[in-house]
PDB file of C-alpha atoms in Angstrom:
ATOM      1  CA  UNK A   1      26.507  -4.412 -10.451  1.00 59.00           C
ATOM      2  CA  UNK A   2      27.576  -3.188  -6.899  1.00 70.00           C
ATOM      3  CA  UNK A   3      25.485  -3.463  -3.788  1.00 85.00           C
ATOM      4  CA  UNK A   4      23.416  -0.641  -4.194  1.00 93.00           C
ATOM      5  CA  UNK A   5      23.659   0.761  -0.720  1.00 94.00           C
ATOM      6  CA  UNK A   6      20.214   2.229  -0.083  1.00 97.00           C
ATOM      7  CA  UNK A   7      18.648  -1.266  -0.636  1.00 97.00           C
ATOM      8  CA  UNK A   8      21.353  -2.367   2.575  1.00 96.00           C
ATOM      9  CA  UNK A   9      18.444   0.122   4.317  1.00 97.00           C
ATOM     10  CA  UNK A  10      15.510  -1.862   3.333  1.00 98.00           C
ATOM     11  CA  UNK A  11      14.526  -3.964   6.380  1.00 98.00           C
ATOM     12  CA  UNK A  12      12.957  -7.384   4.604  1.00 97.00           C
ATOM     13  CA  UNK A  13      11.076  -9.724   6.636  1.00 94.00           C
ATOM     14  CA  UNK A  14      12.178 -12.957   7.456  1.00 94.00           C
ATOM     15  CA  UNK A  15      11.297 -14.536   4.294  1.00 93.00           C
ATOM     16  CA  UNK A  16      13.410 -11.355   2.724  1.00 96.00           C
ATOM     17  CA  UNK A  17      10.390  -9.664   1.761  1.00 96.00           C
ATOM     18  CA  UNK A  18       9.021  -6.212   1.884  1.00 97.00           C
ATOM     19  CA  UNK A  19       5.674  -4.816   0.649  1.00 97.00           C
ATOM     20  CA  UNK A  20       5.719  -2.346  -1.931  1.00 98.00           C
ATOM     21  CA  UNK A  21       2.708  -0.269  -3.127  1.00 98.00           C
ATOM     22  CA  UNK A  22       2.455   0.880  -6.850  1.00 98.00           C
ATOM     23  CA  UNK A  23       0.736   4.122  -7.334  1.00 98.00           C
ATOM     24  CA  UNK A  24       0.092   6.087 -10.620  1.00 98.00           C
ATOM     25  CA  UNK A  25       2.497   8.889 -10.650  1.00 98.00           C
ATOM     26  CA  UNK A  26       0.010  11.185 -12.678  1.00 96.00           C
ATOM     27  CA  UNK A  27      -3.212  10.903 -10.702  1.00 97.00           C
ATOM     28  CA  UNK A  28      -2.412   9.193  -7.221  1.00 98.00           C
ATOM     29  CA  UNK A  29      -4.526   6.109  -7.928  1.00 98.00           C
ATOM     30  CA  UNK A  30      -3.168   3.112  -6.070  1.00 98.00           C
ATOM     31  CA  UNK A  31      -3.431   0.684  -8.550  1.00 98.00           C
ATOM     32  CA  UNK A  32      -1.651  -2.733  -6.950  1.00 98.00           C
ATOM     33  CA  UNK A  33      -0.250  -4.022  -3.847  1.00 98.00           C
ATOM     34  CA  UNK A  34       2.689  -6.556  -4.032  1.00 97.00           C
ATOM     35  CA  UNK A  35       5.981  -8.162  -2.788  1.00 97.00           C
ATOM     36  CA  UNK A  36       9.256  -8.045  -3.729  1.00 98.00           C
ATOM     37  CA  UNK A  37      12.604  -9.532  -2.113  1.00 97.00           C
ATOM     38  CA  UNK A  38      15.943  -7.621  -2.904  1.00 97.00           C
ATOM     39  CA  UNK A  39      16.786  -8.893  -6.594  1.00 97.00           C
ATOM     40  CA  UNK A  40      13.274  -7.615  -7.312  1.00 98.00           C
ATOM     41  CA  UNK A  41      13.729  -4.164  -6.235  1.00 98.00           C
ATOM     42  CA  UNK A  42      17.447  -4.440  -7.836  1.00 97.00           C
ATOM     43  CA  UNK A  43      15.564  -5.620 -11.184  1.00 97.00           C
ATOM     44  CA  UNK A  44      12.887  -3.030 -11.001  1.00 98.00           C
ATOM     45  CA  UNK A  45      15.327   0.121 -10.555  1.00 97.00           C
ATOM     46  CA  UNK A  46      17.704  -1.467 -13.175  1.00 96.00           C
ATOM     47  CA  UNK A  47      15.254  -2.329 -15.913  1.00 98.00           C
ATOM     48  CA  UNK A  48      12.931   0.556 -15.027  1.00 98.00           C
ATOM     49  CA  UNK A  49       9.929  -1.881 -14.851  1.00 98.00           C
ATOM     50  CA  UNK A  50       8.136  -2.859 -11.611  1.00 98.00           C
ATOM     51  CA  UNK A  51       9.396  -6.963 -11.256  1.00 98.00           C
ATOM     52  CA  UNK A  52       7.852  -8.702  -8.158  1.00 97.00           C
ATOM     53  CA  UNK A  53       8.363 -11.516  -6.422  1.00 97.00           C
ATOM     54  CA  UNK A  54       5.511 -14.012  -6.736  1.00 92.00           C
ATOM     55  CA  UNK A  55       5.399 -15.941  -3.071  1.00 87.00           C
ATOM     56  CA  UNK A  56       2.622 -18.600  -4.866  1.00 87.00           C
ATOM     57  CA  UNK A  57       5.046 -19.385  -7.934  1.00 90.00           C
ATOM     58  CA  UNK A  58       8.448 -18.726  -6.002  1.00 92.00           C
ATOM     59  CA  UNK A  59      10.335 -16.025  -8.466  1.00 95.00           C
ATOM     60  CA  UNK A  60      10.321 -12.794 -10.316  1.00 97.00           C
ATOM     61  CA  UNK A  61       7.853 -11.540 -12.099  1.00 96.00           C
ATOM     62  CA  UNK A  62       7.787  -8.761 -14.676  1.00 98.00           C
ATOM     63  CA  UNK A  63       4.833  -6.824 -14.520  1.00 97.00           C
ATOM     64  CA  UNK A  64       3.077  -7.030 -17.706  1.00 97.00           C
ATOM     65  CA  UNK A  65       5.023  -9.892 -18.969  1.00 96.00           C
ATOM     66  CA  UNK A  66       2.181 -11.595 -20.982  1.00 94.00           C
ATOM     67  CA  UNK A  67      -0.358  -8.372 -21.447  1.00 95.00           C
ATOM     68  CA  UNK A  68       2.342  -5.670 -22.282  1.00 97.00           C
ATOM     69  CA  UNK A  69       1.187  -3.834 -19.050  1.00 97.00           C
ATOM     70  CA  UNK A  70       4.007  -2.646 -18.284  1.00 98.00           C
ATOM     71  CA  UNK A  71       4.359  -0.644 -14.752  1.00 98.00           C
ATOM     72  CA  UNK A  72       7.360   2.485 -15.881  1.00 98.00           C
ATOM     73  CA  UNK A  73       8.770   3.397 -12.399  1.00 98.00           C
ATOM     74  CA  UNK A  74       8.918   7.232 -12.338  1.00 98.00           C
ATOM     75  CA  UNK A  75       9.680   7.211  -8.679  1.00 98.00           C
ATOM     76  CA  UNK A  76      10.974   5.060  -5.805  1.00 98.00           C
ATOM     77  CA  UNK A  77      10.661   6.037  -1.948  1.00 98.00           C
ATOM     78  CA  UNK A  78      10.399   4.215   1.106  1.00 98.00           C
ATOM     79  CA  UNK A  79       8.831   4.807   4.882  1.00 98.00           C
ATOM     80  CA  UNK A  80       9.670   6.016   8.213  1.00 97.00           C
ATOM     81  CA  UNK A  81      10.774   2.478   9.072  1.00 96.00           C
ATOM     82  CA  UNK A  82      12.069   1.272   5.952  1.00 98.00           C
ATOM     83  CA  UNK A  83      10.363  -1.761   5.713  1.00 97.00           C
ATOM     84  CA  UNK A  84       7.958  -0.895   2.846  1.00 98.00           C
ATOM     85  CA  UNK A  85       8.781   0.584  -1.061  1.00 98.00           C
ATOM     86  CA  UNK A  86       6.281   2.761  -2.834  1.00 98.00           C
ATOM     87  CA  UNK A  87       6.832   2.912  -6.534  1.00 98.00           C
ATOM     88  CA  UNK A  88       5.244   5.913  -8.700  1.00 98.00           C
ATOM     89  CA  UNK A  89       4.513   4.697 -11.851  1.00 98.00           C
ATOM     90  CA  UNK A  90       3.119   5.037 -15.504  1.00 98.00           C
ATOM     91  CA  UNK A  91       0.800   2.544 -16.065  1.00 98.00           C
ATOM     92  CA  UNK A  92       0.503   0.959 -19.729  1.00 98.00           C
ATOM     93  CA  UNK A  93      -3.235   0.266 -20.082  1.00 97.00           C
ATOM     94  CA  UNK A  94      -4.022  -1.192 -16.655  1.00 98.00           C
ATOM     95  CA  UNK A  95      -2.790  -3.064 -13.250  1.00 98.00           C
ATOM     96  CA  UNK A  96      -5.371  -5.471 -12.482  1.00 97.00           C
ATOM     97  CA  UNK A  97      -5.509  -8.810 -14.213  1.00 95.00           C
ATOM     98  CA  UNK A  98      -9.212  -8.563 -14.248  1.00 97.00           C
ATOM     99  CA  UNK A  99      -9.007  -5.544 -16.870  1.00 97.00           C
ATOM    100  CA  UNK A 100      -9.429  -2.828 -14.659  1.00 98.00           C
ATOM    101  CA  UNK A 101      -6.864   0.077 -14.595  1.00 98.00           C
ATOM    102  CA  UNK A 102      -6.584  -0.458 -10.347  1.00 98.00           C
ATOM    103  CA  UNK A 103      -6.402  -3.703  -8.550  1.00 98.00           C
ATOM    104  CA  UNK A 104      -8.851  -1.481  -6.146  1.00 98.00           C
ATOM    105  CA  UNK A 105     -11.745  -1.371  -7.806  1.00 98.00           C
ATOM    106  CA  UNK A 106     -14.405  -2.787  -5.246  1.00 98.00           C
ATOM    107  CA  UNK A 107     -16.078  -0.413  -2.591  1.00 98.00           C
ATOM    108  CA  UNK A 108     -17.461  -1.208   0.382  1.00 98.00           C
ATOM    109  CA  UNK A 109     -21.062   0.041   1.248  1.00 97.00           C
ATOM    110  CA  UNK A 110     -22.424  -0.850   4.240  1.00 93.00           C
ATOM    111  CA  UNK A 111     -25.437  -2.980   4.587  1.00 91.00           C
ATOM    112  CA  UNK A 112     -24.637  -4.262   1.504  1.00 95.00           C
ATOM    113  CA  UNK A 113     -24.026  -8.265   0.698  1.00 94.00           C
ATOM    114  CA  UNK A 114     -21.083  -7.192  -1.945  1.00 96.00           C
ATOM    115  CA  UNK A 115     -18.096  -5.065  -2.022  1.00 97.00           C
ATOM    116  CA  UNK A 116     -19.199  -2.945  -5.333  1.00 97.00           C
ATOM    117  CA  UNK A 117     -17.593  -3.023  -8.278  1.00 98.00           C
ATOM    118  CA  UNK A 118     -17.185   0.653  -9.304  1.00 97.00           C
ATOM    119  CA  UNK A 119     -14.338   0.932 -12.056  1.00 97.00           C
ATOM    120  CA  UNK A 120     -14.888  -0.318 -15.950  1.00 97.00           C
ATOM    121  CA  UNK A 121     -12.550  -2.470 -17.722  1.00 97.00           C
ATOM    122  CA  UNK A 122      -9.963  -0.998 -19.461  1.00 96.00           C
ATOM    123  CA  UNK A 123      -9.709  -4.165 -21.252  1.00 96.00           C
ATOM    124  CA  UNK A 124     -10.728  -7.669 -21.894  1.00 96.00           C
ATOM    125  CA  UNK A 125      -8.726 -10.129 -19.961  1.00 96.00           C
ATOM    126  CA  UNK A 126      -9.881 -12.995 -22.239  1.00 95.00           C
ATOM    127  CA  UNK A 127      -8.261 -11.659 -25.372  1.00 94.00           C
ATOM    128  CA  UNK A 128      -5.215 -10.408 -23.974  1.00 94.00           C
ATOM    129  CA  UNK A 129      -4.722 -13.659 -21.668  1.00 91.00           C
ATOM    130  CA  UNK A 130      -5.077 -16.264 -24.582  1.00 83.00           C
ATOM    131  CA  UNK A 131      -3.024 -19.540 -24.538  1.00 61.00           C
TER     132      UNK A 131
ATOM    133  CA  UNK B   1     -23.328  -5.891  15.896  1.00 58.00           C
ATOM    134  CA  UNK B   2     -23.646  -8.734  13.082  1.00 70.00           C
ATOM    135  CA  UNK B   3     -21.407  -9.957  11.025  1.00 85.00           C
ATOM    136  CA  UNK B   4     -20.786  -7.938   8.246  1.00 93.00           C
ATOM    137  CA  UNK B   5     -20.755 -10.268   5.519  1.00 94.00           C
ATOM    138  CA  UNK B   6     -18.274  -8.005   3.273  1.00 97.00           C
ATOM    139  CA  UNK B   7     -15.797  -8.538   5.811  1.00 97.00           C
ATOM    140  CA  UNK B   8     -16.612 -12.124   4.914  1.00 96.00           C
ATOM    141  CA  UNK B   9     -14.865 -11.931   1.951  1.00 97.00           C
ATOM    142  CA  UNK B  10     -11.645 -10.718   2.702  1.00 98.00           C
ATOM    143  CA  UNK B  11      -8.891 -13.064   2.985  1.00 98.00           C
ATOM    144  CA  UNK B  12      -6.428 -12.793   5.879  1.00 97.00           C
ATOM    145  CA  UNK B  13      -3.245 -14.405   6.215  1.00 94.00           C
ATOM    146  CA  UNK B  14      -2.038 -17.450   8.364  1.00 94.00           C
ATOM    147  CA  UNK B  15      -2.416 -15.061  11.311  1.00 93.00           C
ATOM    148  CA  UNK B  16      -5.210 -13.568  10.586  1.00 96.00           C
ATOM    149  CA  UNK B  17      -4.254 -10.302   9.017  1.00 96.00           C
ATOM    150  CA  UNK B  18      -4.827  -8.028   5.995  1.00 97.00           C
ATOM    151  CA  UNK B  19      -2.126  -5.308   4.733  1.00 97.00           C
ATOM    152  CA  UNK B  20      -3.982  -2.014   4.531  1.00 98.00           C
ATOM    153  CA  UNK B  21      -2.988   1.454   2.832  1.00 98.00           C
ATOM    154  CA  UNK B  22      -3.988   4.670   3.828  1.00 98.00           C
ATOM    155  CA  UNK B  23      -4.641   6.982   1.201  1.00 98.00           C
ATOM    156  CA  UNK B  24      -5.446  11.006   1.595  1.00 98.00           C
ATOM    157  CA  UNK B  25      -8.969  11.157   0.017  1.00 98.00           C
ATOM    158  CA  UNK B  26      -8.373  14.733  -0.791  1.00 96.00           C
ATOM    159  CA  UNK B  27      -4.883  14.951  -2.771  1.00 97.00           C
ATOM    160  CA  UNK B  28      -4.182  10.947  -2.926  1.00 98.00           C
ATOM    161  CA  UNK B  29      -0.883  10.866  -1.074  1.00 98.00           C
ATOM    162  CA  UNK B  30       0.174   7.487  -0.129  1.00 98.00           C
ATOM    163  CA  UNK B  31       0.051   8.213   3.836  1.00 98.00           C
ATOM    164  CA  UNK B  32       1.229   4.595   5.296  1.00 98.00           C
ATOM    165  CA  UNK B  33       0.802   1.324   4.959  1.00 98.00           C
ATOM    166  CA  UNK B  34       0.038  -1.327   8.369  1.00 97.00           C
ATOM    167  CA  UNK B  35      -2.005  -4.426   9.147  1.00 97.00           C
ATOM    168  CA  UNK B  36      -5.597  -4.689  10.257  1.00 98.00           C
ATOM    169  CA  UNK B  37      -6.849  -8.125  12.299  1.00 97.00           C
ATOM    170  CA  UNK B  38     -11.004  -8.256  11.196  1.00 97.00           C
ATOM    171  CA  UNK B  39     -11.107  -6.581  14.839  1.00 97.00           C
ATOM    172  CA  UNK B  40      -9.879  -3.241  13.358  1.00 98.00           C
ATOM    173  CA  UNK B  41     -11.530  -3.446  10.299  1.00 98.00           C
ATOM    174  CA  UNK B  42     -14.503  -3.745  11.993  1.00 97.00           C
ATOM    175  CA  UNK B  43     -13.661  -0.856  14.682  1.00 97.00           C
ATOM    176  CA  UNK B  44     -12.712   1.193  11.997  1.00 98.00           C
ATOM    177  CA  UNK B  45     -15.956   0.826  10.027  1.00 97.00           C
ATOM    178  CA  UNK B  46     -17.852   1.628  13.302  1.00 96.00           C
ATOM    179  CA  UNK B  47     -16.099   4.197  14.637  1.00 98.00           C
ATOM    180  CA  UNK B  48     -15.166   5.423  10.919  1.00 98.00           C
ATOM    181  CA  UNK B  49     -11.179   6.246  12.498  1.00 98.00           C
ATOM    182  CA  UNK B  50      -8.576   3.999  11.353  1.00 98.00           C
ATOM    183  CA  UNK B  51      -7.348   1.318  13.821  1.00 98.00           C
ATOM    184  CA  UNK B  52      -4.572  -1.105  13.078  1.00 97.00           C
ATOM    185  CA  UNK B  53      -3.036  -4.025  14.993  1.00 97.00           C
ATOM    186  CA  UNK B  54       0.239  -4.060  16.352  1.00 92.00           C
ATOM    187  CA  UNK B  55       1.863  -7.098  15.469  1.00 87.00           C
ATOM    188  CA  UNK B  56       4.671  -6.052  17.886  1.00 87.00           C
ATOM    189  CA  UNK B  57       1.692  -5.184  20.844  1.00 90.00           C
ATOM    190  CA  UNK B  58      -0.072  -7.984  19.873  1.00 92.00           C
ATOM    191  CA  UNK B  59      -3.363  -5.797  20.254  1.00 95.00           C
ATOM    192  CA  UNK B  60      -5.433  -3.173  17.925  1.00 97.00           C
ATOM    193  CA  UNK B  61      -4.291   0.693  18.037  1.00 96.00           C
ATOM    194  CA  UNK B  62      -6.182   3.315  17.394  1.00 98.00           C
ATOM    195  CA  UNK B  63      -4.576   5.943  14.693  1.00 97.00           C
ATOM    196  CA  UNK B  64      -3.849   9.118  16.979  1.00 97.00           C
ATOM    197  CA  UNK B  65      -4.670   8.192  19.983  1.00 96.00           C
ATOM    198  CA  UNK B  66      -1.764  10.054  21.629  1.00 94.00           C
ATOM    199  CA  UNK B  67      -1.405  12.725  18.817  1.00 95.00           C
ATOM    200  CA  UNK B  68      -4.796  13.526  18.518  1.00 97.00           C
ATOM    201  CA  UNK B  69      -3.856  12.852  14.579  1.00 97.00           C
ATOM    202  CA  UNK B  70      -6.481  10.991  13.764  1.00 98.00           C
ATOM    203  CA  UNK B  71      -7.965   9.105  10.131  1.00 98.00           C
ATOM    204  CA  UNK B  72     -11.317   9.960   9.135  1.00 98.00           C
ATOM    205  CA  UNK B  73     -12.392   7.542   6.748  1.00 98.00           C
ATOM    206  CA  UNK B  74     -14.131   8.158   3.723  1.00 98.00           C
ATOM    207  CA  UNK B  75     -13.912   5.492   1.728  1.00 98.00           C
ATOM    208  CA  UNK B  76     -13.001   1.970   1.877  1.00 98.00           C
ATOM    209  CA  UNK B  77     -11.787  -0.341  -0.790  1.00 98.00           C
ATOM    210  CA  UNK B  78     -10.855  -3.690  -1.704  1.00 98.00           C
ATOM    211  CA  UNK B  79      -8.862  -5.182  -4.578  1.00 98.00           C
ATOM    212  CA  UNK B  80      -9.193  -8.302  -6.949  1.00 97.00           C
ATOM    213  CA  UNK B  81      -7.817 -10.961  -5.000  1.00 96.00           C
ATOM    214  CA  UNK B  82      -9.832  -9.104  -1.603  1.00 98.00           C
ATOM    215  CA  UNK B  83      -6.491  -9.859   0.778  1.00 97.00           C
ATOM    216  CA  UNK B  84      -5.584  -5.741   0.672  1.00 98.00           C
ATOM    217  CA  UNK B  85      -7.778  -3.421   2.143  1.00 98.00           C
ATOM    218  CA  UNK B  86      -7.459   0.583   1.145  1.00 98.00           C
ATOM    219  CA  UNK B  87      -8.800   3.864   3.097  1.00 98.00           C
ATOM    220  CA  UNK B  88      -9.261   6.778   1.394  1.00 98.00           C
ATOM    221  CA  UNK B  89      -9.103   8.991   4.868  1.00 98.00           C
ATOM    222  CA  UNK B  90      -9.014  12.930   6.089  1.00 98.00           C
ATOM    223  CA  UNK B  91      -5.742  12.694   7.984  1.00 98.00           C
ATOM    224  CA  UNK B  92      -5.831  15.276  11.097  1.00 98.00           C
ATOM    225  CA  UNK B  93      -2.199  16.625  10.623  1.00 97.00           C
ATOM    226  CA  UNK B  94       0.027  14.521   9.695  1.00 98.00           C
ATOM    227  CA  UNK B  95      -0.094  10.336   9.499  1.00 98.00           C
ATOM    228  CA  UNK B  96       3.919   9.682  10.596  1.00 97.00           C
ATOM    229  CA  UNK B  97       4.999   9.642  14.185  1.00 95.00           C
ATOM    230  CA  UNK B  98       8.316  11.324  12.708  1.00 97.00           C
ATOM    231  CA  UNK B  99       6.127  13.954  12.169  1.00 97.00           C
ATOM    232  CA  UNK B 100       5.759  14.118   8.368  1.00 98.00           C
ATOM    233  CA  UNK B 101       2.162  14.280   7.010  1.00 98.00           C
ATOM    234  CA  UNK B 102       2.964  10.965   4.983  1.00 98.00           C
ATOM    235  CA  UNK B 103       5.489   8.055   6.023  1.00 98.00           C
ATOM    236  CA  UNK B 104       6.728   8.304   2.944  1.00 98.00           C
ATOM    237  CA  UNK B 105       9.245  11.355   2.745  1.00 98.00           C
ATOM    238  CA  UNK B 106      12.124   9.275   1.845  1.00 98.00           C
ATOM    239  CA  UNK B 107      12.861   9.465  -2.091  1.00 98.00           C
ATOM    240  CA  UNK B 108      15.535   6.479  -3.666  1.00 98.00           C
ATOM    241  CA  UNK B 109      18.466   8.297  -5.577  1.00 97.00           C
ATOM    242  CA  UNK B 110      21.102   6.397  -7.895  1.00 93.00           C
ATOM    243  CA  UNK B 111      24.222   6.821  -6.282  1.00 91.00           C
ATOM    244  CA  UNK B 112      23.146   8.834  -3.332  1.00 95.00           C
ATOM    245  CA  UNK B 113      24.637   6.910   0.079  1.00 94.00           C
ATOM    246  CA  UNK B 114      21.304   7.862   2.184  1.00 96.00           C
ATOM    247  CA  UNK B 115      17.702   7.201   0.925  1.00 97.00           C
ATOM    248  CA  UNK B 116      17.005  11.402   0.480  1.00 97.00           C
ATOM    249  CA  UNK B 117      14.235  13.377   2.835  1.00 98.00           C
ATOM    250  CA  UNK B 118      12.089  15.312   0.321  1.00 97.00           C
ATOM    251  CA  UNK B 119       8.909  16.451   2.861  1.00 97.00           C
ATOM    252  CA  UNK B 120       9.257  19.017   5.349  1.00 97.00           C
ATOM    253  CA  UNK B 121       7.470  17.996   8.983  1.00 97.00           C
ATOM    254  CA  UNK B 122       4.042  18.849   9.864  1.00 96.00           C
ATOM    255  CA  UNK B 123       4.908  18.614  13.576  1.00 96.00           C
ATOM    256  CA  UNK B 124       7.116  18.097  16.346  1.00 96.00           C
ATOM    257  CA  UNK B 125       7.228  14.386  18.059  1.00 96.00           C
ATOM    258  CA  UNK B 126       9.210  16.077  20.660  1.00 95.00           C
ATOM    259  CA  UNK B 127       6.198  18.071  21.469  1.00 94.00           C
ATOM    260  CA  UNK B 128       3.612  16.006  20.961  1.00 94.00           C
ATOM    261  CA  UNK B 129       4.865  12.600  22.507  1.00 91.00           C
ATOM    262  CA  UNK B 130       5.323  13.556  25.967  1.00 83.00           C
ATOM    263  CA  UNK B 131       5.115  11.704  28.536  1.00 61.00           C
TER     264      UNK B 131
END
């Protein structure tokens, strides 16, 4: 594959990082907020499928590996300084890990001792995360 | 004021920082992305306009101050792992200092040489940033 040169644009940090945002491209939700280093971002646009790069296990990481929750990249763009991606995506089922369709799904209320919880699970982590 | 003990929960990094996304509350529009010290977070909660901290100032910054283009925020969020923070917000004109209403008006193309402008701008930096 040839050096895609828009990614020569991206400006990765100094552990050759960026932050990239995945939003769903039907309703604007943001669902999940990630990293990814270059062969991620290669990955994701080649495959179609958001990949990451997971800084606590040290690799890639397809999206909806083990669920099936796969993120379907609809749409890739980038910011003023180039130094963060924003994928649009179609979700399969859900983002978050914890069942619910976002990653965002506590709200702050002030005066309150907890962020609220203000989404329902679109499914049940303990079935689809079995050994 | 006392510690808010929501802001408790977050987890910030090794230098004490959060990524943050601003969202437009109104049509969802991914308008940037920046980091917030608990300082800003707790600035921005009292003052309900977003500030951020300038990692290259070394010191908080409040959204608009020179443009007048401030963030109005209406809702904050937090997701599963509480280390992201998310602001739904009324942006006053337009969130990019290039003058687009979101920082992210450049779209990825396969094959394209240049990382394509798809947004036309709100405003003119060369009027606004004076001196």
């Amino acid at each position: 594959m040839p050096s895609d040169p828009l990614l020569d644009k991206l400006k990765f940090d100094a552990n050759g990082l960026v932050p990239i945002i995945v939003q769903d491209h039907a309703n604007g939700e943001v669902l999940m907020m990630a990293f990814m280093n270059r062969e991620a971002i290669e990955k994701t646009i080649a495959t179609g499928k958001v990949h990451t790069y997971s800084r606590s296990r040290g690799r890639l990481a397809l999206k909806g590996e083990t669920s099936g929750h796969f993120q379907l990249v609809k749409e890739v763009r980038t910011d003023c300084d180039r130094d963060v991606v924003l994928f649009k995506v179609e979700q399969i089922v859900a983002a978050c890990h914890e069942g619910y369709r976002s990653c965002f799904f506590r709200k702050y209320e002030k005066g309150a001792s907890q962020w609220r919880t203000i989404a329902e699970k679109a499914f049940d982590p303990d079935k689809v995360y079995t050994k």
